[in-house]
Each structure stands twice: as C-alpha cells, then as structure tokens.
Coordinates of C-alpha atoms in Angstrom, one line a residue:
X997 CA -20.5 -11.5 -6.1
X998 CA -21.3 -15.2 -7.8
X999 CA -18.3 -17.7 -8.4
X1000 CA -16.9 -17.8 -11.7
X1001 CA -13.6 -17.9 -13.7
X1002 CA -14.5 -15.9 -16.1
X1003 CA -16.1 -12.7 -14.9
X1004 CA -18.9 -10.9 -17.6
X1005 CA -19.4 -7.8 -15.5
X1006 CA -23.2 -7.8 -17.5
X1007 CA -23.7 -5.5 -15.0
X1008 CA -21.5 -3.4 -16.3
X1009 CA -21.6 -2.8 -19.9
X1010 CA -18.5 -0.7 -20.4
X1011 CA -16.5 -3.1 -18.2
X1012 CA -17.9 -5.7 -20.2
X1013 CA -16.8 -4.6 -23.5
X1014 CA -13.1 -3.6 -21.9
X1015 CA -12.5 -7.1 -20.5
X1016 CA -13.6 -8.3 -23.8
X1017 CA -11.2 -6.5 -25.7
X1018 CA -8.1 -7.2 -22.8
X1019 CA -8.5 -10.4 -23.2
X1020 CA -8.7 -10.2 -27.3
X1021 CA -5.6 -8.4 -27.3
X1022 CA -3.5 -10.5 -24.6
X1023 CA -4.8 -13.6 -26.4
X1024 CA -4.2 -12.4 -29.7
X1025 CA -1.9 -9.5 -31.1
X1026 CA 0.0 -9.7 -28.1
X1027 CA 0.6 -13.5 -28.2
X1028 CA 1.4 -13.4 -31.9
X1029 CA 3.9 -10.5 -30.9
X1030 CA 5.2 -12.7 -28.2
X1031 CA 5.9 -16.0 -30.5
X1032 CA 7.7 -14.3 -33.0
X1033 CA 10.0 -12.6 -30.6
X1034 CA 10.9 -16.6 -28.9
X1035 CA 11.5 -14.9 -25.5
X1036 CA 10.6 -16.7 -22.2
X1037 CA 10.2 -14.9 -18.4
X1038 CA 14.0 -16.0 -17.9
X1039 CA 15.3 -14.0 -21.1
X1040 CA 17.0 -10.6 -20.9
X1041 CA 15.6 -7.9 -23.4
X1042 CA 15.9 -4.7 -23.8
X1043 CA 13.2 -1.3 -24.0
X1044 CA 13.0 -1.9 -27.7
X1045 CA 11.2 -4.3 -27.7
X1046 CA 8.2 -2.9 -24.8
X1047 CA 8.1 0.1 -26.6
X1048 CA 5.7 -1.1 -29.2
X1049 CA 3.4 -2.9 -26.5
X1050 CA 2.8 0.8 -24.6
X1051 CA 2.4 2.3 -27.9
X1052 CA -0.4 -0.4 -28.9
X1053 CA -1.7 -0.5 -25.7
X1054 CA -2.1 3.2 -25.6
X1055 CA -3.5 3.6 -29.3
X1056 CA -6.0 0.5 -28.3
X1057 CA -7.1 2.4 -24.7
X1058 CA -5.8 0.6 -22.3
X1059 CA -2.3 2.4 -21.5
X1060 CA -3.0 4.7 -18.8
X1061 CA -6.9 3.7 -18.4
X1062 CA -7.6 4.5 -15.4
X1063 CA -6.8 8.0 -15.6
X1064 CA -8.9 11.1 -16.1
X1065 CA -10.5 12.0 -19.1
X1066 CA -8.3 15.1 -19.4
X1067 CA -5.1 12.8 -19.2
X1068 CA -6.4 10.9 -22.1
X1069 CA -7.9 7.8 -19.7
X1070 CA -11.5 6.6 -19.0
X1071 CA -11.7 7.8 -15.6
X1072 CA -12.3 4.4 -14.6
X1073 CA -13.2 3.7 -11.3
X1074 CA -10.9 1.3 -8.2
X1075 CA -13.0 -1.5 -8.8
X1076 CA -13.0 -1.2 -13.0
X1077 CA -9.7 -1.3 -12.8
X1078 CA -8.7 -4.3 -10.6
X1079 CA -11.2 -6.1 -12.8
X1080 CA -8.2 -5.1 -15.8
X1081 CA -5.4 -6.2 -13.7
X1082 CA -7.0 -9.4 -12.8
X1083 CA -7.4 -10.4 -16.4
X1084 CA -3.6 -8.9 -16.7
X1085 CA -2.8 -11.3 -14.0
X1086 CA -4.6 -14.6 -15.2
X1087 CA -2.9 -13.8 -18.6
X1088 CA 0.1 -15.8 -19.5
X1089 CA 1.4 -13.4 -21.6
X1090 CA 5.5 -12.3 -20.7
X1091 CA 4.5 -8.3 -21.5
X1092 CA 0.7 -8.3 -19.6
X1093 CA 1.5 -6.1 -16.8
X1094 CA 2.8 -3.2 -19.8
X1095 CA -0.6 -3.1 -21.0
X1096 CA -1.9 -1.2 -18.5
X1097 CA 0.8 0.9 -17.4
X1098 CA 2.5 -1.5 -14.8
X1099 CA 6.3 -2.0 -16.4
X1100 CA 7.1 2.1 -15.8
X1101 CA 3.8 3.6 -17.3
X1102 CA 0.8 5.3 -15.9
X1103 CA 0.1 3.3 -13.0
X1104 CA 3.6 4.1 -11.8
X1105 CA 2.9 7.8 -12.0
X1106 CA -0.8 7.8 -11.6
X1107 CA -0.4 8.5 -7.7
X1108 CA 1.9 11.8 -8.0
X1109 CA -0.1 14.1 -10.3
X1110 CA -1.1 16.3 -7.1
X1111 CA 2.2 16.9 -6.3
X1112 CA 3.7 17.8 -9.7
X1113 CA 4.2 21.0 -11.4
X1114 CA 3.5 22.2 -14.7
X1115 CA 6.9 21.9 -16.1
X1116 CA 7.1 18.2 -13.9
X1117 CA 4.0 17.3 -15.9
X1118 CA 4.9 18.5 -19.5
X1119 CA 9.4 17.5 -18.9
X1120 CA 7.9 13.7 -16.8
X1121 CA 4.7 12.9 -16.6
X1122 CA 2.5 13.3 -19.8
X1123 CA 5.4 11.7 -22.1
X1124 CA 5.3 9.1 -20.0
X1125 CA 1.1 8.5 -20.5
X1126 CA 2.1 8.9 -24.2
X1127 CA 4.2 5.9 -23.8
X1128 CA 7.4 8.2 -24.9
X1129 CA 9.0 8.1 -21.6
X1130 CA 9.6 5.6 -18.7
X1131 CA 10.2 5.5 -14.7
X1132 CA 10.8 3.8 -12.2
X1133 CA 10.0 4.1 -8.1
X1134 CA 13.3 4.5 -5.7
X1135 CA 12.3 3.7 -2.2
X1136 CA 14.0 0.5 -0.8
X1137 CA 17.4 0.2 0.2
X1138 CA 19.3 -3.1 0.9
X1139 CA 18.6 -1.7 4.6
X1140 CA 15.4 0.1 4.3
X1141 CA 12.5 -2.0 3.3
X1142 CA 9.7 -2.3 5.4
X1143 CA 11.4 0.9 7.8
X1144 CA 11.7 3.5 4.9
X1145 CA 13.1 5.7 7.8
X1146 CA 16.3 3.5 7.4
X1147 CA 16.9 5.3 4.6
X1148 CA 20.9 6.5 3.8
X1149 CA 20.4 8.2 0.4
X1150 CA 21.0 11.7 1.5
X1151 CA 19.9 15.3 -0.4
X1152 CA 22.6 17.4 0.7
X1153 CA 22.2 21.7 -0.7
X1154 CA 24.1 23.3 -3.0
X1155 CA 22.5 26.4 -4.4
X1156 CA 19.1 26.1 -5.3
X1157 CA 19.6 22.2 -6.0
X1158 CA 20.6 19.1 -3.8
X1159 CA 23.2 16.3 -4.3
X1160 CA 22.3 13.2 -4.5
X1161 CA 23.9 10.2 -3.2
X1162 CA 23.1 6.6 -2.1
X1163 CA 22.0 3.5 -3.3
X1164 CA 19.1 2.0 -4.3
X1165 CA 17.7 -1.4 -4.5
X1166 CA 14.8 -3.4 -6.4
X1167 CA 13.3 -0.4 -8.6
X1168 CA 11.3 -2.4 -10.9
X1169 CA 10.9 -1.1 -14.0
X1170 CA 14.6 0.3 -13.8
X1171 CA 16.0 -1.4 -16.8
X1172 CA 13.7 0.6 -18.9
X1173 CA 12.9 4.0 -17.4
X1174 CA 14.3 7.3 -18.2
X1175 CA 13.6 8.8 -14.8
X1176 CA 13.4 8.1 -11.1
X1177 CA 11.0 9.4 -8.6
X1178 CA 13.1 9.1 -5.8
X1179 CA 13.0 9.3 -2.0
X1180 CA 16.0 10.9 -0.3
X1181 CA 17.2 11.7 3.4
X1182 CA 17.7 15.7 3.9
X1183 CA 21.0 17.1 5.2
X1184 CA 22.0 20.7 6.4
X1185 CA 24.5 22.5 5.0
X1186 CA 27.2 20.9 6.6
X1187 CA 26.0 17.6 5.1
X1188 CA 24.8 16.0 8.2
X1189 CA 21.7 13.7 7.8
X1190 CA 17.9 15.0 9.1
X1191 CA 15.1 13.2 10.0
X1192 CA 13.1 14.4 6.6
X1193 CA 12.9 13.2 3.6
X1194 CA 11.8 14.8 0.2
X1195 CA 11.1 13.4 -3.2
X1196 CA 12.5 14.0 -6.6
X1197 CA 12.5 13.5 -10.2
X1198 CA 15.8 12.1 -10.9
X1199 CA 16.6 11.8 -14.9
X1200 CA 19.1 8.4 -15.1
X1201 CA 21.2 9.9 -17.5
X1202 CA 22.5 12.7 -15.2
X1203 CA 26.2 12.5 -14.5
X1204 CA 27.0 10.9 -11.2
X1205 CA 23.6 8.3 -11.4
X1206 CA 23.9 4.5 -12.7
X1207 CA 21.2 2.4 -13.2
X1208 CA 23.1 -1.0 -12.6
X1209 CA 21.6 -4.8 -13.0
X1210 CA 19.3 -5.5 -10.2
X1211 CA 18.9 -8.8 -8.1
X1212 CA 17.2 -11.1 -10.6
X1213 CA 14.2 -12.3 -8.1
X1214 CA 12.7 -16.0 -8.1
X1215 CA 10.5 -15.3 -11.0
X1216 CA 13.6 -15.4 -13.1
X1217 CA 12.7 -11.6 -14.6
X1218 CA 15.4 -9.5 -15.5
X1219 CA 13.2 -6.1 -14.4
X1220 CA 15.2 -5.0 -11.6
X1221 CA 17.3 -2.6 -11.1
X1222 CA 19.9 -0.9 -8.6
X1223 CA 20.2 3.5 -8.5
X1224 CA 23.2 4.1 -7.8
X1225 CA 23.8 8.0 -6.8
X1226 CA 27.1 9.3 -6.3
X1227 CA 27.1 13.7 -5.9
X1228 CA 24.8 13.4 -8.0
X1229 CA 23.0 16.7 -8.4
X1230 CA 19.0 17.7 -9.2
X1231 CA 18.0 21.2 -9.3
X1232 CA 14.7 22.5 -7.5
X1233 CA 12.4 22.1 -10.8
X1234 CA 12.9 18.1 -10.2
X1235 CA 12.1 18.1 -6.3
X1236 CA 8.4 16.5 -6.5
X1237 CA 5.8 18.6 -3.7
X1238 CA 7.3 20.4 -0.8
X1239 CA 10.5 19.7 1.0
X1240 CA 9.9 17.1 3.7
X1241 CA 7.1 15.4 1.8
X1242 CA 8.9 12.9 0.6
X1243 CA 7.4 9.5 2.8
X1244 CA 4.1 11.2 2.4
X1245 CA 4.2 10.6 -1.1
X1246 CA 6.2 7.3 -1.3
X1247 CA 3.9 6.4 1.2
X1248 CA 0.6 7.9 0.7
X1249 CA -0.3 5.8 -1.9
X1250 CA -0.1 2.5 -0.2
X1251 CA -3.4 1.3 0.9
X1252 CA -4.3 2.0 -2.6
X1253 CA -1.6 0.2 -3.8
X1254 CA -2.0 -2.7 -1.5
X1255 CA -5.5 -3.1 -2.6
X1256 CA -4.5 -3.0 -6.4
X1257 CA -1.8 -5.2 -6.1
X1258 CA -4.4 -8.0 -4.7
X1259 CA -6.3 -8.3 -8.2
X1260 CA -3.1 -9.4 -10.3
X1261 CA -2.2 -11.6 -7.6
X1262 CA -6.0 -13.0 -7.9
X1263 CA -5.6 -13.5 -11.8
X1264 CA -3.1 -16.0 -11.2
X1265 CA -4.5 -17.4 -8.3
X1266 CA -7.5 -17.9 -11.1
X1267 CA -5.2 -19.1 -14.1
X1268 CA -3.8 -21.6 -11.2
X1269 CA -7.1 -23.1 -10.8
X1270 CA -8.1 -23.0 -14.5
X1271 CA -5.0 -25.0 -15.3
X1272 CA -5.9 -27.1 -12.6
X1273 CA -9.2 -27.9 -13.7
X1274 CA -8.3 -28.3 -17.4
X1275 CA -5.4 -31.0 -15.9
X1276 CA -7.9 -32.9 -14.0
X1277 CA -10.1 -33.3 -16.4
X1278 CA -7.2 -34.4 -19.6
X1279 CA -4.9 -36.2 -17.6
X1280 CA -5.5 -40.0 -17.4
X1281 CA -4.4 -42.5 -14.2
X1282 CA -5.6 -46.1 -14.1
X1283 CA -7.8 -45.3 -17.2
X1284 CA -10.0 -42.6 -15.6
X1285 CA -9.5 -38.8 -15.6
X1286 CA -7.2 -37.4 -12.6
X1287 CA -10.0 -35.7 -11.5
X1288 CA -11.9 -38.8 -10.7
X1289 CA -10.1 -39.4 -7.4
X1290 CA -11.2 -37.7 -4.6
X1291 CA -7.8 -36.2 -3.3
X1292 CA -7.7 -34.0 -6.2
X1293 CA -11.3 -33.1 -5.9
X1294 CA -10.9 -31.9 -2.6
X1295 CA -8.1 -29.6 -3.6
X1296 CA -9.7 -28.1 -6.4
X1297 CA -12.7 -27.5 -3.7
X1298 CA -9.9 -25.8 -1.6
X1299 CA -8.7 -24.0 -4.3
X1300 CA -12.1 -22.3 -5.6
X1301 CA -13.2 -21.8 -2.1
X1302 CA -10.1 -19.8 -1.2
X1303 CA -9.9 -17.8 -4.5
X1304 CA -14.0 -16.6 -4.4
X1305 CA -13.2 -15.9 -0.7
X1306 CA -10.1 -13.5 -1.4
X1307 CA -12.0 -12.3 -4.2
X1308 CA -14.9 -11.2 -3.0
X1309 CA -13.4 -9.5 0.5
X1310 CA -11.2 -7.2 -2.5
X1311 CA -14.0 -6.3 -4.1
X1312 CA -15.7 -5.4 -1.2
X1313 CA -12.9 -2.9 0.2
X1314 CA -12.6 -1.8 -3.4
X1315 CA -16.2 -0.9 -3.6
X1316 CA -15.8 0.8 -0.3
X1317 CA -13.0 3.2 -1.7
X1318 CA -15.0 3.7 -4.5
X1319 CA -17.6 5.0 -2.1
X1320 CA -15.4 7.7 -1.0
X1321 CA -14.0 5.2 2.4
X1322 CA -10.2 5.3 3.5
X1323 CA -10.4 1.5 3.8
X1324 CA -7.3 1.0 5.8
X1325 CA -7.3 -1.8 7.8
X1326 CA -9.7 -3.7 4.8
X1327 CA -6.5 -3.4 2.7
X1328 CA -3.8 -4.7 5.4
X1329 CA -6.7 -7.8 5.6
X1330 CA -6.8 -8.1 2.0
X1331 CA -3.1 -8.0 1.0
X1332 CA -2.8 -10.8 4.2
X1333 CA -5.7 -12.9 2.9
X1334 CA -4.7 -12.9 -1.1
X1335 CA -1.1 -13.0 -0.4
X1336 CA -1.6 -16.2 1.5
X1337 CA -4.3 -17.6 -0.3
X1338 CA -3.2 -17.0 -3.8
X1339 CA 0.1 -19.1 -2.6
X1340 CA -1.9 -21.9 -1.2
X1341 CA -3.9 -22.4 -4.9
X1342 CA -0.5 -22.3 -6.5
X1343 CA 0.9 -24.8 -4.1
X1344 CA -2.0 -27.2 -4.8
X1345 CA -1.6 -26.5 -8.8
X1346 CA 1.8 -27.8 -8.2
X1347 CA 1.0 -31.1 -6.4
X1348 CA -2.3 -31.7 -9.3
X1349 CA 0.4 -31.4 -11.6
X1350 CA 2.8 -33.9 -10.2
X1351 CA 6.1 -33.9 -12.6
X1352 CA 4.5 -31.4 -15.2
X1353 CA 4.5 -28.4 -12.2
X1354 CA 8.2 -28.8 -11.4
X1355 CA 9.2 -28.1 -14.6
X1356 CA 11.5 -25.4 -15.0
X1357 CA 10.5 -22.9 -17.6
X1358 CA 6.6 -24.7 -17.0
X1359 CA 3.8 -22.3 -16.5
X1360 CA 2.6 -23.7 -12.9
X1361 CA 6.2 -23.5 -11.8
X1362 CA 6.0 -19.6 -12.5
X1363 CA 2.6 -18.7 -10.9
X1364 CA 4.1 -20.1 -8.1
X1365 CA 7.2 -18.6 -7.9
X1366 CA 5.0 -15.1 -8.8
X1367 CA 2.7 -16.0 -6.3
X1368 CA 5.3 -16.9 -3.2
X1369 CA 6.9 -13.1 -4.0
X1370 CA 3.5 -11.7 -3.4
X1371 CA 3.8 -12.8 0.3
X1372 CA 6.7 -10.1 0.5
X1373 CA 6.3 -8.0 -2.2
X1374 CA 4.3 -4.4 -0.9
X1375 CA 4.9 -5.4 2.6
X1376 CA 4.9 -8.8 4.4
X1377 CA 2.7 -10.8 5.7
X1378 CA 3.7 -10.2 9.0
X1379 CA 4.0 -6.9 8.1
X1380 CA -0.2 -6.8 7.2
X1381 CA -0.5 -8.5 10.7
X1382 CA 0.9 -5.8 12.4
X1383 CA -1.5 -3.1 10.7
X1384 CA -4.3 -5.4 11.2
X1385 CA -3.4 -5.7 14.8
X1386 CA -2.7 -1.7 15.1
X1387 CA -5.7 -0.9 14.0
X1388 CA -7.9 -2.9 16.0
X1389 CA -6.6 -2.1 19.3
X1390 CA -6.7 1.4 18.3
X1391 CA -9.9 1.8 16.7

C-alpha cells in the first residue's frame, strides 16, 4: 500500500469508479443540498430533512452497498467498503455518514439478517434498505457500557410476549428511527432477573416506550437518543434469533465493527492532514509560507507517518477478513492504533492552525472533537489493551 491522500484504487476498477462517484456526490449534490438548508453539526433537525439523502443515496447505489446482490447492494467486499467510509469520513459534509447507511440504515442492520425471520425482514429490515424505515441499536446503559452484562433492562413473560422495561442510553441514530433492536435481561415468571439476555425488534411508537433527547456528545450532534421502556410489551414475532442470543448478536458483530469503524476515523485523520498541508502552504509568517519553518515540517512528517501507518495495518486485517480470517486480536490492535493515532494528527492540525483551530464552529475544531470520541467510542482504548493483552497470553 503506497502513501497518498487521495486513494485511485487503479487496481480496482469498480472501486475506482465508486470512489469517484462518492466523492462527486458528497462534493456536489450533497453540498448544494447542505447550503441551502444553512445547518451546521451544532443545529437540531429533524428526519425530514435525512429522508431525501437515503432516498438519493439509495437511487444513486450507495445506500446499503455493501449488501448482497439479492438485497439490492453490490456485494462489496470488507475492504471495498472501508475504502467508502474513509472517503465518508474525510468528507466535510454534515449528512456523509447517511450515505452509506450509517445514520439508522443498512449498516445498522446489515449484521442481523441471519437472525431474522421472514415477517422481521418484510415488517424491519427491507424497508429499512429502501430507505422507508429507520433504527437504531439499544445496548448501553448509563451502567452498562463496556460490561453489557450490567445490563437492568429486563424481558419479563406474559403470554407468548415479554414486557419491556429499562432504560437506555446513547442509541445513535435514535432521533430518527422507527424501531429498536434491543438487548434485554430475561426474567422468570415471577419477574426475577436471569443471567440471559435476548434481543428484540422494538417499534418506538408502542405504548409504554419513549424515545427521549439523548446526551448531546462533544461533537455538538444532536443524534442521540435515550429508550426509555416502561411495561412495555413486544410479542414473539419481534424477539430477533433464539431466546438467550441476545449478547451474541449485540456482540457478535464487533470485531467487524471495530475494524469498520477504523476507516471513518482514518478519513478524518486524512482531511486533518490535508487541511494541514493546504494551511502550511497559504498561510504567511515573517513573509514566507508557515510551512517553511521546520517545527511545522516535522509535524506534518509526524502526521503522514502515523496516518499511512494506521492505514496500512487496517487494510491489512481487512484483507485478512476478506480472506475468510477471524482477525481478532488485528482489530483490538487496529481500533488502539487508529483511535490514538487519528487523535494525535488532529491534535497537531490544531497547533498548525494556531487561532484558526480553536474556533468554535471551525472545521479543525470538529475533527478533533470527532476524533477524541473515537478513543471511547466501540470500546476504549484501554479496553483494546486488554483484548490485545488477552489474546496474547492465551494464544
């Protein structure tokens, strides 16, 4: 893999022409759509106005991309598709991570098609890859992050369906969705909690469920949102696989996951540097070009040096699932490596930038704020460091 900020994928002609086309529309029809609308990352807005980017995105290919053929998608492979979500991440764009599926689409549901039934795929899932229907992911809880076995939200019987209450926290996407796939703690009869957990399709219009406001994280987004459950009750056509599978499937897909997070986080580790560059080379002190001095040559060195590195370990463990590996401990090094690294380019972008990157509302000052989530977001740091440690003295 050769250094470079903007990727050709020659190598790969219908990559090529995909990227191509991304970048087209974020740069164009997308940005127009943006401008006219005057919103910024800080500004509340509602699912009226996302609703035309998934049905663009989906009549232009890219909603849902990834999927098989029969599902209307290209059938693209891991490493096709963190090229897309790169260029989704190095876009500026307020609406790039609904082109692909991100805000509630198809890469929210992608991972559950095994586990769903016909009527799950016709009532939840295809609408949704139509762009007709929304959801979100309800894990966390304000006590159960990284131990999803702190879970309260309990499933308690009654008849052939299950009441629902609890509350959850940060499901992105919430503000917007019509549904839930939700992770709940089983309880007998009598109501007492088990050690199971099952998963469900929870509509967020059912009596006794409120989608509330969310904490509004550092990014300033308003795409959080808090499930709150009270009796609520689900019947067994919305319980999602077997009883007891629940963690499986909230888990299961998460070295996938963690692996695909680490391409967005590498597009605006990229757009960091890119600004960087273009600042370095524009911005005059003493008469000469910023870039002249040889502080802020060193840190751009840093920068690139740090961003092909991260890159090209992804790519590797990418190619490897592609192969038909279970790259476990590659994506525990990879979410570590890109989570910290991505931060360190922002932080430098920052310090080029002087004044301009403390701006509030500026576009450094969001990469980094995007950037310093990353470190938490799909597991901590120190989280990674204690797979990576697991797995070595095990293996």
């Amino acid at each position: 893999m050769t250094f470079t900020l903007t990727p050709t994928y020659d190598d790969n002609p219908r990559l090529r022409d995909l990227v191509r086309r991304l970048r087209d529309y974020l740069d164009g029809e997308l940005a127009d759509y943006e401008a006219k609308l005057g919103l910024t990352r800080e500004s509340r807005y509602g699912r009226e106005v996302l609703e035309p980017v998934w049905r663009r995105s989906r009549e232009l290919g890219f909603y849902g991309i990834h999927l098989p053929v029969e599902y209307g998608g290209q059938g693209l492979s891991f490493t096709e598709l963190a090229a897309l979500k790169e260029e989704v991440g190095a876009s500026p764009r307020l609406f790039s991570s609904s082109v692909l599926g991100d805000m509630g689409g198809p890469l929210r549901v992608g991972s559950i098609f095994e586990y769903a039934t016909q009527h799950q795929l016709e009532k939840y899932l295809l609408p949704v890859l139509r762009g007709e229907r929304a959801c979100c992911f309800s894990l966390t809880e304000q006590d159960a992050g990284s131990d999803v076995r702190g879970i309260l939200t309990t499933a308690t019987p009654e008849g052939d369906g299950w009441r629902l209450s609890g509350h959850k926290v940060f499901s992105s996407a919430g503000p917007f969705a019509d549904f839930s796939i939700l992770v709940a703690r089983m309880a007998d009869t009598a109501g007492e909690p088990t050690d199971t957990f099952s998963a469900f399709l929870v509509d967020l219009d059912t009596p006794g469920c409120t989608v509330a406001d969310g904490s509004t994280p550092m990014s300033g987004e308003h795409i959080e949102a808090d499930i709150v459950l009270d009796d609520c009750y689900v019947g067994p056509d919305q319980l999602l696989g077997e009883l007891g599978q629940g963690l499986r499937i909230g888990l299961g897909r998460v070295t996938v996951n963690r692996l695909l997070h680490c391409p967005t986080a590498l597009g605006g580790a990229r757009r960091a540097l890119q600004l960087s560059l273009d600042y370095a080379r524009t911005r005059q002190v003493n008469g000469a070009p910023l870039g002249m001095l040889q502080a802020i040559q060193h840190r751009l060195a840093d920068m690139a040096a740090d961003y092909y590195a991260a890159r090209s370990m992804t790519y590797d463990a990418l190619a490897a699932l592609d192969a038909g590996a279970r790259p476990r401990t590659e994506a525990f090094l990879c979410k570590l490596f890109v989570a910290e690294k991505a931060f360190t380019i922002a932080d430098h972008a920052v310090q080029i930038h002087g004044k301009a990157g403390v701006v509030r509302g500026g576009e450094i000052e969001g990469l980094f704020q995007k950037l310093r989530m990353f470190r938490i977001l799909t597991g901590s740091s120190e989280i990674q460091r204690n797979g990576i440690a697991r797995e070595l003295l095990l293996s």
